[in-house]
Amino acid sequence: MLHSNRLNLFLLLLIIFGASGCDRPSAATVGDTPVAGQRLKVVTTTGMVTDLVRAVAGDHADVLPLMGPGIDPHLFKPTRNDVKKLYEADAVFYSGLMLEHRMEEALEQLAGTGRNVFAVTEKLDRNRLRSPPDFAGQYDPHVWMDVSLWSECLPLVADKLASLDPEHATDFQQRAQAAQAEMKELHEYIRRVIESIPPENRVLVTAHDAFGYFSVSYGIEVRSVQGVTTESEAGIQDVNALVDFLVEKKLPAIFVESSVNSKNIQAVIEGCQSRGVTVKIGGELYSDAMGAGGTYEGTYIGMLDANATRIAHALGGTPPARGFREKLEPPQK
Ligand SMILES: [Zn+2]
């Protein structure tokens, strides 16, 4: 069922136009149930959730994301206009596990009014989630970094959309299965390219600890300046610890993140320099936000492909120059 306000509005229009003999709005002539032909209006949070929902919904829903490219979901606070969008939606999908920490209150209030509010990670097996020691009592929310695990959010999206729009239930299930198949291939690709990195270089150094699932799933050690959330500032001792590590390890490259200020990574590079060790930036990674809209990196597949291919290339691996689907720009020498 669509949201009852829309249904009421529809019935009202039907009464006004129907009873007076005027032309009825076109929606009323489509299908035999009052809401048939109306597309669902779905509001999402991050780009990764948006892509997941769009993959399943296809043409059957308008999916409106709240967070654009480069937006840090840990710090995102909804504006009044965002809250209005949330209340006007037929359904809201968010990532969950406290990723959208500063939206929590708004989401809880929304759910409290009986609206359709779903965390895509809601049904994931808790045994497969990370519980980092510095994020007391919480799960690591960066689940999309393990493509296989993220693909397990697809059935929930298909089920919830089907409950709102039963007419297209089969389509939602089929689309979810197709997305899952493509994500399985990407998962294998990432595993292969990370494996191509010489073992002594298989360490990923980034701004904040978003790559924990990536680490476990694809076999690469991860070090970062900030912890699992960007909400607390990194201290000088965090920077120094990483400088010590890099001076010892002599890694060829470390990475910046598109949604996180690069000042900490710059401080690490300068720290290494002052001790006679040159470390370069291996590229920009998409951690908590996807690339620009309308680009390949602005899709979930493109985001993870770009990350894995850039990491492998910068650390001495042998990934294909243009990545998983031949859609990346070849790396600059
Ligand atoms: Zn994060």
Short mmCIF file of N, CA, C and O in Angstrom, two decimals, residues 144-275:
data_model
loop_
_atom_site.label_atom_id
_atom_site.label_comp_id
_atom_site.label_asym_id
_atom_site.label_seq_id
_atom_site.Cartn_x
_atom_site.Cartn_y
_atom_site.Cartn_z
N TRP A 144 29.30 -2.20 3.27
CA TRP A 144 29.38 -2.19 1.80
C TRP A 144 30.80 -2.46 1.29
O TRP A 144 31.00 -2.72 0.12
N MET A 145 31.78 -2.42 2.19
CA MET A 145 33.16 -2.67 1.78
C MET A 145 33.44 -4.16 1.54
O MET A 145 34.48 -4.51 0.99
N ASP A 146 32.54 -5.03 1.97
CA ASP A 146 32.60 -6.45 1.60
C ASP A 146 31.43 -6.64 0.63
O ASP A 146 30.26 -6.66 1.05
N VAL A 147 31.74 -6.79 -0.65
CA VAL A 147 30.69 -6.81 -1.68
C VAL A 147 29.72 -7.97 -1.45
O VAL A 147 28.52 -7.83 -1.62
N SER A 148 30.28 -9.10 -1.03
CA SER A 148 29.44 -10.27 -0.81
C SER A 148 28.44 -10.03 0.34
O SER A 148 27.25 -10.34 0.24
N LEU A 149 28.94 -9.43 1.42
CA LEU A 149 28.08 -9.17 2.58
C LEU A 149 27.01 -8.11 2.23
O LEU A 149 25.84 -8.24 2.59
N TRP A 150 27.43 -7.08 1.51
CA TRP A 150 26.48 -6.01 1.12
C TRP A 150 25.39 -6.58 0.22
O TRP A 150 24.23 -6.17 0.30
N SER A 151 25.76 -7.53 -0.63
CA SER A 151 24.76 -8.11 -1.55
C SER A 151 23.68 -8.86 -0.77
O SER A 151 22.58 -9.06 -1.27
N GLU A 152 24.00 -9.25 0.46
CA GLU A 152 23.01 -9.94 1.28
C GLU A 152 21.93 -9.00 1.83
O GLU A 152 20.96 -9.44 2.44
N CYS A 153 22.10 -7.70 1.58
CA CYS A 153 21.05 -6.74 1.94
C CYS A 153 19.96 -6.70 0.85
O CYS A 153 18.88 -6.15 1.07
N LEU A 154 20.25 -7.24 -0.32
CA LEU A 154 19.31 -7.15 -1.44
C LEU A 154 17.95 -7.83 -1.17
O LEU A 154 16.91 -7.24 -1.47
N PRO A 155 17.94 -9.05 -0.59
CA PRO A 155 16.63 -9.68 -0.36
C PRO A 155 15.71 -8.84 0.53
O PRO A 155 14.50 -8.78 0.28
N LEU A 156 16.27 -8.17 1.53
CA LEU A 156 15.43 -7.33 2.39
C LEU A 156 14.80 -6.20 1.59
O LEU A 156 13.60 -5.92 1.71
N VAL A 157 15.60 -5.57 0.73
CA VAL A 157 15.07 -4.47 -0.09
C VAL A 157 13.95 -5.00 -0.99
O VAL A 157 12.88 -4.39 -1.10
N ALA A 158 14.18 -6.16 -1.61
CA ALA A 158 13.16 -6.74 -2.49
C ALA A 158 11.87 -7.06 -1.71
O ALA A 158 10.77 -6.75 -2.17
N ASP A 159 12.02 -7.63 -0.53
CA ASP A 159 10.84 -7.97 0.28
C ASP A 159 10.05 -6.73 0.69
O ASP A 159 8.82 -6.71 0.62
N LYS A 160 10.76 -5.70 1.12
CA LYS A 160 10.06 -4.50 1.59
C LYS A 160 9.37 -3.79 0.42
O LYS A 160 8.23 -3.33 0.56
N LEU A 161 10.05 -3.71 -0.72
CA LEU A 161 9.41 -3.07 -1.88
C LEU A 161 8.20 -3.88 -2.33
O LEU A 161 7.16 -3.32 -2.68
N ALA A 162 8.33 -5.20 -2.28
CA ALA A 162 7.21 -6.06 -2.69
C ALA A 162 6.01 -5.88 -1.77
O ALA A 162 4.86 -5.90 -2.22
N SER A 163 6.26 -5.65 -0.48
CA SER A 163 5.14 -5.47 0.44
C SER A 163 4.42 -4.14 0.17
O SER A 163 3.24 -3.99 0.45
N LEU A 164 5.15 -3.16 -0.40
CA LEU A 164 4.55 -1.86 -0.70
C LEU A 164 3.92 -1.84 -2.09
O LEU A 164 3.02 -1.06 -2.36
N ASP A 165 4.43 -2.67 -2.97
CA ASP A 165 3.99 -2.69 -4.36
C ASP A 165 3.95 -4.15 -4.85
O ASP A 165 4.79 -4.58 -5.64
N PRO A 166 2.96 -4.92 -4.33
CA PRO A 166 2.91 -6.37 -4.60
C PRO A 166 2.82 -6.71 -6.08
O PRO A 166 3.27 -7.77 -6.50
N GLU A 167 2.26 -5.80 -6.84
CA GLU A 167 2.11 -6.05 -8.28
C GLU A 167 3.46 -6.35 -8.96
O GLU A 167 3.52 -7.08 -9.93
N HIS A 168 4.52 -5.73 -8.46
CA HIS A 168 5.84 -5.90 -9.09
C HIS A 168 6.78 -6.79 -8.28
O HIS A 168 8.00 -6.75 -8.48
N ALA A 169 6.20 -7.61 -7.40
CA ALA A 169 7.03 -8.43 -6.50
C ALA A 169 8.02 -9.32 -7.27
O ALA A 169 9.20 -9.39 -6.91
N THR A 170 7.55 -9.97 -8.32
CA THR A 170 8.42 -10.88 -9.08
C THR A 170 9.58 -10.12 -9.70
O THR A 170 10.72 -10.57 -9.67
N ASP A 171 9.25 -8.96 -10.24
CA ASP A 171 10.29 -8.12 -10.83
C ASP A 171 11.35 -7.73 -9.80
O ASP A 171 12.55 -7.79 -10.07
N PHE A 172 10.90 -7.35 -8.61
CA PHE A 172 11.86 -6.97 -7.55
C PHE A 172 12.77 -8.15 -7.21
O PHE A 172 13.98 -7.97 -7.07
N GLN A 173 12.18 -9.34 -7.08
CA GLN A 173 12.99 -10.52 -6.73
C GLN A 173 14.02 -10.80 -7.83
O GLN A 173 15.19 -11.06 -7.55
N GLN A 174 13.57 -10.73 -9.08
CA GLN A 174 14.48 -11.03 -10.19
C GLN A 174 15.60 -10.02 -10.30
O GLN A 174 16.75 -10.36 -10.54
N ARG A 175 15.24 -8.76 -10.11
CA ARG A 175 16.26 -7.72 -10.20
C ARG A 175 17.28 -7.86 -9.05
O ARG A 175 18.47 -7.63 -9.24
N ALA A 176 16.78 -8.23 -7.87
CA ALA A 176 17.69 -8.43 -6.73
C ALA A 176 18.65 -9.58 -7.02
O ALA A 176 19.85 -9.49 -6.73
N GLN A 177 18.14 -10.65 -7.63
CA GLN A 177 19.01 -11.78 -7.96
C GLN A 177 20.06 -11.41 -9.00
O GLN A 177 21.22 -11.81 -8.90
N ALA A 178 19.66 -10.62 -10.00
CA ALA A 178 20.62 -10.19 -11.03
C ALA A 178 21.72 -9.32 -10.41
O ALA A 178 22.90 -9.48 -10.72
N ALA A 179 21.32 -8.42 -9.51
CA ALA A 179 22.30 -7.55 -8.85
C ALA A 179 23.26 -8.39 -8.01
O ALA A 179 24.47 -8.15 -7.98
N GLN A 180 22.70 -9.40 -7.34
CA GLN A 180 23.52 -10.27 -6.50
C GLN A 180 24.56 -11.02 -7.35
O GLN A 180 25.71 -11.15 -6.93
N ALA A 181 24.15 -11.46 -8.54
CA ALA A 181 25.07 -12.19 -9.43
C ALA A 181 26.22 -11.29 -9.88
O ALA A 181 27.38 -11.70 -9.89
N GLU A 182 25.89 -10.03 -10.22
CA GLU A 182 26.96 -9.13 -10.66
C GLU A 182 27.90 -8.81 -9.49
O GLU A 182 29.12 -8.73 -9.66
N MET A 183 27.34 -8.65 -8.30
CA MET A 183 28.17 -8.35 -7.14
C MET A 183 29.08 -9.53 -6.78
O MET A 183 30.19 -9.34 -6.30
N LYS A 184 28.62 -10.73 -7.06
CA LYS A 184 29.45 -11.91 -6.81
C LYS A 184 30.69 -11.87 -7.72
O LYS A 184 31.80 -12.14 -7.27
N GLU A 185 30.49 -11.48 -8.96
CA GLU A 185 31.63 -11.36 -9.89
C GLU A 185 32.61 -10.29 -9.45
O GLU A 185 33.82 -10.45 -9.53
N LEU A 186 32.06 -9.16 -9.00
CA LEU A 186 32.92 -8.07 -8.53
C LEU A 186 33.73 -8.53 -7.30
O LEU A 186 34.92 -8.23 -7.18
N HIS A 187 33.06 -9.26 -6.43
CA HIS A 187 33.71 -9.78 -5.22
C HIS A 187 34.94 -10.62 -5.62
O HIS A 187 36.02 -10.46 -5.04
N GLU A 188 34.77 -11.50 -6.58
CA GLU A 188 35.88 -12.35 -7.04
C GLU A 188 36.99 -11.52 -7.67
O GLU A 188 38.17 -11.78 -7.48
N TYR A 189 36.57 -10.50 -8.43
CA TYR A 189 37.56 -9.61 -9.08
C TYR A 189 38.43 -8.93 -8.01
O TYR A 189 39.66 -8.91 -8.12
N ILE A 190 37.79 -8.39 -6.98
CA ILE A 190 38.55 -7.67 -5.94
C ILE A 190 39.52 -8.62 -5.24
O ILE A 190 40.68 -8.30 -5.01
N ARG A 191 39.04 -9.83 -4.97
CA ARG A 191 39.89 -10.81 -4.33
C ARG A 191 41.15 -11.07 -5.19
O ARG A 191 42.27 -11.08 -4.67
N ARG A 192 40.94 -11.21 -6.49
CA ARG A 192 42.08 -11.49 -7.40
C ARG A 192 43.07 -10.33 -7.43
O ARG A 192 44.28 -10.54 -7.35
N VAL A 193 42.57 -9.08 -7.58
CA VAL A 193 43.52 -7.97 -7.74
C VAL A 193 44.27 -7.67 -6.43
O VAL A 193 45.43 -7.30 -6.46
N ILE A 194 43.62 -7.85 -5.30
CA ILE A 194 44.31 -7.61 -4.03
C ILE A 194 45.38 -8.70 -3.83
O ILE A 194 46.48 -8.42 -3.35
N GLU A 195 45.06 -9.90 -4.25
CA GLU A 195 46.02 -11.00 -4.16
C GLU A 195 47.25 -10.76 -5.04
O GLU A 195 48.31 -11.33 -4.79
N SER A 196 47.11 -9.93 -6.07
CA SER A 196 48.23 -9.67 -6.97
C SER A 196 49.27 -8.71 -6.35
O SER A 196 50.35 -8.52 -6.89
N ILE A 197 48.92 -8.09 -5.22
CA ILE A 197 49.87 -7.18 -4.54
C ILE A 197 50.94 -8.03 -3.85
O ILE A 197 50.60 -9.00 -3.17
N PRO A 198 52.23 -7.69 -3.98
CA PRO A 198 53.26 -8.44 -3.26
C PRO A 198 52.93 -8.48 -1.76
O PRO A 198 52.55 -7.44 -1.19
N PRO A 199 53.03 -9.64 -1.12
CA PRO A 199 52.58 -9.78 0.28
C PRO A 199 53.12 -8.71 1.23
O PRO A 199 52.38 -8.22 2.09
N GLU A 200 54.39 -8.30 1.04
CA GLU A 200 54.96 -7.31 1.98
C GLU A 200 54.32 -5.92 1.82
O GLU A 200 54.43 -5.08 2.70
N ASN A 201 53.66 -5.69 0.70
CA ASN A 201 52.99 -4.39 0.47
C ASN A 201 51.50 -4.44 0.74
O ASN A 201 50.79 -3.48 0.50
N ARG A 202 51.01 -5.58 1.18
CA ARG A 202 49.56 -5.72 1.31
C ARG A 202 49.05 -5.04 2.59
O ARG A 202 48.50 -5.68 3.49
N VAL A 203 49.23 -3.73 2.63
CA VAL A 203 48.75 -2.93 3.76
C VAL A 203 48.10 -1.66 3.21
O VAL A 203 48.70 -0.95 2.41
N LEU A 204 46.90 -1.41 3.65
CA LEU A 204 46.14 -0.26 3.18
C LEU A 204 46.10 0.78 4.29
O LEU A 204 45.57 0.52 5.37
N VAL A 205 46.69 1.97 4.01
CA VAL A 205 46.68 3.04 5.01
C VAL A 205 45.76 4.15 4.52
O VAL A 205 45.94 4.68 3.42
N THR A 206 44.75 4.48 5.31
CA THR A 206 43.75 5.48 4.92
C THR A 206 43.44 6.43 6.08
O THR A 206 43.96 6.27 7.18
N ALA A 207 42.54 7.37 5.80
CA ALA A 207 42.21 8.41 6.76
C ALA A 207 41.39 7.91 7.95
O ALA A 207 41.67 8.23 9.09
N HIS A 208 40.34 7.14 7.69
CA HIS A 208 39.55 6.62 8.82
C HIS A 208 39.23 5.15 8.58
O HIS A 208 39.34 4.64 7.47
N ASP A 209 38.85 4.46 9.64
CA ASP A 209 38.77 3.01 9.61
C ASP A 209 37.48 2.51 8.94
O ASP A 209 36.61 1.93 9.58
N ALA A 210 37.40 2.74 7.62
CA ALA A 210 36.20 2.33 6.89
C ALA A 210 36.41 0.99 6.19
O ALA A 210 35.48 0.41 5.64
N PHE A 211 37.65 0.50 6.18
CA PHE A 211 37.98 -0.64 5.34
C PHE A 211 38.16 -1.95 6.11
O PHE A 211 38.82 -2.86 5.64
N GLY A 212 37.56 -2.03 7.29
CA GLY A 212 37.69 -3.24 8.11
C GLY A 212 37.13 -4.48 7.43
O GLY A 212 37.75 -5.55 7.44
N TYR A 213 35.94 -4.36 6.83
CA TYR A 213 35.35 -5.51 6.14
C TYR A 213 36.14 -5.84 4.88
O TYR A 213 36.30 -7.00 4.51
N PHE A 214 36.64 -4.80 4.22
CA PHE A 214 37.48 -4.97 3.04
C PHE A 214 38.71 -5.79 3.42
O PHE A 214 39.11 -6.72 2.72
N SER A 215 39.29 -5.44 4.55
CA SER A 215 40.49 -6.11 5.06
C SER A 215 40.24 -7.61 5.28
O SER A 215 40.98 -8.45 4.78
N VAL A 216 39.18 -7.92 6.00
CA VAL A 216 38.87 -9.31 6.33
C VAL A 216 38.54 -10.10 5.07
O VAL A 216 39.01 -11.21 4.84
N SER A 217 37.74 -9.49 4.22
CA SER A 217 37.22 -10.21 3.08
C SER A 217 38.25 -10.43 1.98
O SER A 217 38.22 -11.44 1.28
N TYR A 218 39.14 -9.44 1.80
CA TYR A 218 40.06 -9.52 0.65
C TYR A 218 41.52 -9.72 1.05
O TYR A 218 42.40 -9.70 0.19
N GLY A 219 41.77 -9.90 2.36
CA GLY A 219 43.12 -10.26 2.78
C GLY A 219 44.14 -9.15 2.65
O GLY A 219 45.19 -9.33 2.03
N ILE A 220 43.85 -7.99 3.19
CA ILE A 220 44.82 -6.90 3.22
C ILE A 220 44.74 -6.23 4.58
O ILE A 220 43.64 -5.96 5.09
N GLU A 221 45.90 -5.99 5.20
CA GLU A 221 45.91 -5.33 6.51
C GLU A 221 45.49 -3.88 6.33
O GLU A 221 45.79 -3.27 5.31
N VAL A 222 44.80 -3.33 7.32
CA VAL A 222 44.33 -1.95 7.21
C VAL A 222 44.80 -1.14 8.41
O VAL A 222 44.71 -1.60 9.56
N ARG A 223 45.34 0.04 8.14
CA ARG A 223 45.71 0.99 9.21
C ARG A 223 45.09 2.33 8.86
O ARG A 223 45.07 2.71 7.69
N SER A 224 44.62 3.05 9.87
CA SER A 224 44.04 4.36 9.57
C SER A 224 44.35 5.36 10.68
O SER A 224 44.68 4.96 11.80
N VAL A 225 44.26 6.64 10.34
CA VAL A 225 44.54 7.68 11.33
C VAL A 225 43.39 7.78 12.32
O VAL A 225 43.58 7.77 13.53
N GLN A 226 42.17 7.87 11.79
CA GLN A 226 40.99 7.96 12.66
C GLN A 226 40.33 6.60 12.79
O GLN A 226 40.52 5.72 11.94
N GLY A 227 39.49 6.46 13.80
CA GLY A 227 38.80 5.19 14.05
C GLY A 227 37.62 4.96 13.12
O GLY A 227 37.56 5.50 12.02
N VAL A 228 36.67 4.15 13.60
CA VAL A 228 35.54 3.72 12.78
C VAL A 228 34.60 4.88 12.44
O VAL A 228 33.90 4.85 11.44
N THR A 229 34.57 5.91 13.28
CA THR A 229 33.75 7.06 12.95
C THR A 229 34.65 8.30 12.85
O THR A 229 35.72 8.35 13.46
N THR A 230 34.22 9.26 12.03
CA THR A 230 34.99 10.49 11.87
C THR A 230 34.54 11.54 12.89
O THR A 230 34.96 12.69 12.83
N GLU A 231 33.66 11.15 13.82
CA GLU A 231 33.09 12.13 14.74
C GLU A 231 34.09 12.66 15.76
O GLU A 231 33.93 13.76 16.26
N SER A 232 35.11 11.82 16.09
CA SER A 232 36.12 12.36 17.01
C SER A 232 37.41 12.66 16.23
O SER A 232 37.76 11.95 15.29
N GLU A 233 38.08 13.70 16.64
CA GLU A 233 39.30 14.16 15.97
C GLU A 233 40.46 13.18 16.21
O GLU A 233 40.55 12.56 17.26
N ALA A 234 41.34 13.09 15.23
CA ALA A 234 42.56 12.29 15.42
C ALA A 234 43.56 13.12 16.22
O ALA A 234 43.63 14.34 16.08
N GLY A 235 44.34 12.48 17.07
CA GLY A 235 45.35 13.18 17.86
C GLY A 235 46.72 13.04 17.22
O GLY A 235 46.92 12.21 16.33
N ILE A 236 47.66 13.82 17.73
CA ILE A 236 49.02 13.79 17.20
C ILE A 236 49.65 12.41 17.40
O ILE A 236 50.41 11.92 16.58
N GLN A 237 49.22 11.71 18.49
CA GLN A 237 49.80 10.37 18.74
C GLN A 237 49.31 9.36 17.69
O GLN A 237 50.04 8.43 17.35
N ASP A 238 48.09 9.56 17.17
CA ASP A 238 47.60 8.68 16.10
C ASP A 238 48.45 8.86 14.84
O ASP A 238 48.79 7.90 14.16
N VAL A 239 48.74 10.13 14.54
CA VAL A 239 49.56 10.44 13.37
C VAL A 239 50.96 9.85 13.55
O VAL A 239 51.49 9.18 12.66
N ASN A 240 51.55 10.08 14.73
CA ASN A 240 52.91 9.59 14.99
C ASN A 240 53.02 8.06 14.92
O ASN A 240 54.00 7.53 14.40
N ALA A 241 52.01 7.39 15.44
CA ALA A 241 52.03 5.92 15.42
C ALA A 241 52.06 5.42 13.97
O ALA A 241 52.77 4.47 13.64
N LEU A 242 51.31 6.08 13.13
CA LEU A 242 51.26 5.69 11.72
C LEU A 242 52.58 6.02 11.01
O LEU A 242 53.04 5.25 10.17
N VAL A 243 53.18 7.15 11.38
CA VAL A 243 54.48 7.52 10.80
C VAL A 243 55.52 6.44 11.17
O VAL A 243 56.25 5.94 10.31
N ASP A 244 55.56 6.05 12.45
CA ASP A 244 56.48 4.99 12.89
C ASP A 244 56.29 3.73 12.06
O ASP A 244 57.25 3.12 11.59
N PHE A 245 55.03 3.36 11.87
CA PHE A 245 54.70 2.15 11.13
C PHE A 245 55.20 2.25 9.68
O PHE A 245 55.80 1.32 9.15
N LEU A 246 54.96 3.41 9.06
CA LEU A 246 55.34 3.57 7.64
C LEU A 246 56.85 3.64 7.45
O LEU A 246 57.37 3.14 6.45
N VAL A 247 57.53 4.27 8.39
CA VAL A 247 58.99 4.37 8.31
C VAL A 247 59.58 2.95 8.36
O VAL A 247 60.49 2.60 7.63
N GLU A 248 58.99 2.13 9.20
CA GLU A 248 59.44 0.75 9.34
C GLU A 248 59.08 -0.10 8.11
O GLU A 248 59.87 -0.86 7.59
N LYS A 249 57.85 0.08 7.63
CA LYS A 249 57.31 -0.78 6.56
C LYS A 249 57.76 -0.38 5.15
O LYS A 249 57.78 -1.19 4.24
N LYS A 250 58.04 0.91 4.96
CA LYS A 250 58.41 1.44 3.64
C LYS A 250 57.39 1.09 2.55
O LYS A 250 57.72 0.58 1.48
N LEU A 251 56.13 1.37 2.83
CA LEU A 251 55.08 1.14 1.84
C LEU A 251 55.19 2.16 0.72
O LEU A 251 55.51 3.32 0.97
N PRO A 252 54.88 1.78 -0.53
CA PRO A 252 54.98 2.74 -1.62
C PRO A 252 53.89 3.83 -1.57
O PRO A 252 54.11 4.93 -2.07
N ALA A 253 52.74 3.55 -1.01
CA ALA A 253 51.65 4.53 -1.10
C ALA A 253 50.65 4.40 0.04
O ALA A 253 50.45 3.32 0.60
N ILE A 254 50.04 5.54 0.36
CA ILE A 254 48.90 5.55 1.27
C ILE A 254 47.77 6.33 0.58
O ILE A 254 47.98 6.93 -0.47
N PHE A 255 46.57 6.34 1.16
CA PHE A 255 45.40 6.81 0.40
C PHE A 255 44.58 7.87 1.13
O PHE A 255 44.47 7.83 2.36
N VAL A 256 43.99 8.77 0.34
CA VAL A 256 43.02 9.72 0.90
C VAL A 256 41.62 9.23 0.57
O VAL A 256 41.43 8.38 -0.29
N GLU A 257 40.63 9.78 1.27
CA GLU A 257 39.24 9.37 1.06
C GLU A 257 38.41 10.57 0.60
O GLU A 257 38.60 11.68 1.10
N SER A 258 37.49 10.31 -0.33
CA SER A 258 36.73 11.42 -0.94
C SER A 258 35.81 12.14 0.04
O SER A 258 35.51 13.31 -0.15
N SER A 259 35.37 11.45 1.10
CA SER A 259 34.43 12.09 2.01
C SER A 259 35.08 12.55 3.31
O SER A 259 34.40 12.98 4.23
N VAL A 260 36.41 12.43 3.41
CA VAL A 260 37.11 12.80 4.64
C VAL A 260 38.22 13.79 4.31
O VAL A 260 38.97 13.60 3.35
N ASN A 261 38.33 14.84 5.11
CA ASN A 261 39.39 15.83 4.95
C ASN A 261 40.76 15.13 4.93
O ASN A 261 41.03 14.26 5.75
N SER A 262 41.64 15.57 4.00
CA SER A 262 42.91 14.85 3.84
C SER A 262 44.03 15.37 4.75
O SER A 262 45.16 14.94 4.65
N LYS A 263 43.68 16.28 5.68
CA LYS A 263 44.76 16.91 6.47
C LYS A 263 45.55 15.89 7.32
O LYS A 263 46.75 16.02 7.47
N ASN A 264 44.87 14.87 7.85
CA ASN A 264 45.59 13.88 8.65
C ASN A 264 46.57 13.06 7.80
O ASN A 264 47.67 12.75 8.25
N ILE A 265 46.12 12.72 6.60
CA ILE A 265 46.99 11.94 5.70
C ILE A 265 48.19 12.80 5.27
O ILE A 265 49.32 12.31 5.22
N GLN A 266 47.94 14.08 5.03
CA GLN A 266 49.05 15.00 4.70
C GLN A 266 50.05 15.08 5.86
O GLN A 266 51.26 15.07 5.64
N ALA A 267 49.52 15.11 7.09
CA ALA A 267 50.39 15.17 8.26
C ALA A 267 51.25 13.91 8.35
O ALA A 267 52.43 13.98 8.72
N VAL A 268 50.68 12.77 8.00
CA VAL A 268 51.43 11.51 8.02
C VAL A 268 52.55 11.55 6.98
O VAL A 268 53.70 11.19 7.27
N ILE A 269 52.21 12.03 5.78
CA ILE A 269 53.21 12.11 4.71
C ILE A 269 54.36 13.04 5.11
O ILE A 269 55.54 12.72 4.94
N GLU A 270 54.01 14.19 5.70
CA GLU A 270 55.05 15.13 6.16
C GLU A 270 55.89 14.53 7.28
O GLU A 270 57.12 14.70 7.31
N GLY A 271 55.23 13.80 8.16
CA GLY A 271 55.95 13.12 9.25
C GLY A 271 56.98 12.14 8.72
O GLY A 271 58.11 12.06 9.21
N CYS A 272 56.59 11.41 7.69
CA CYS A 272 57.52 10.44 7.07
C CYS A 272 58.67 11.18 6.41
O CYS A 272 59.84 10.78 6.54
N GLN A 273 58.32 12.28 5.71
CA GLN A 273 59.33 13.07 5.01
C GLN A 273 60.40 13.56 5.98
O GLN A 273 61.59 13.51 5.69
N SER A 274 59.96 14.06 7.16
CA SER A 274 60.89 14.61 8.13
C SER A 274 61.82 13.52 8.66
O SER A 274 62.86 13.81 9.26
N ARG A 275 61.45 12.28 8.43
CA ARG A 275 62.33 11.18 8.85
C ARG A 275 62.98 10.49 7.64
O ARG A 275 63.45 9.36 7.72
#
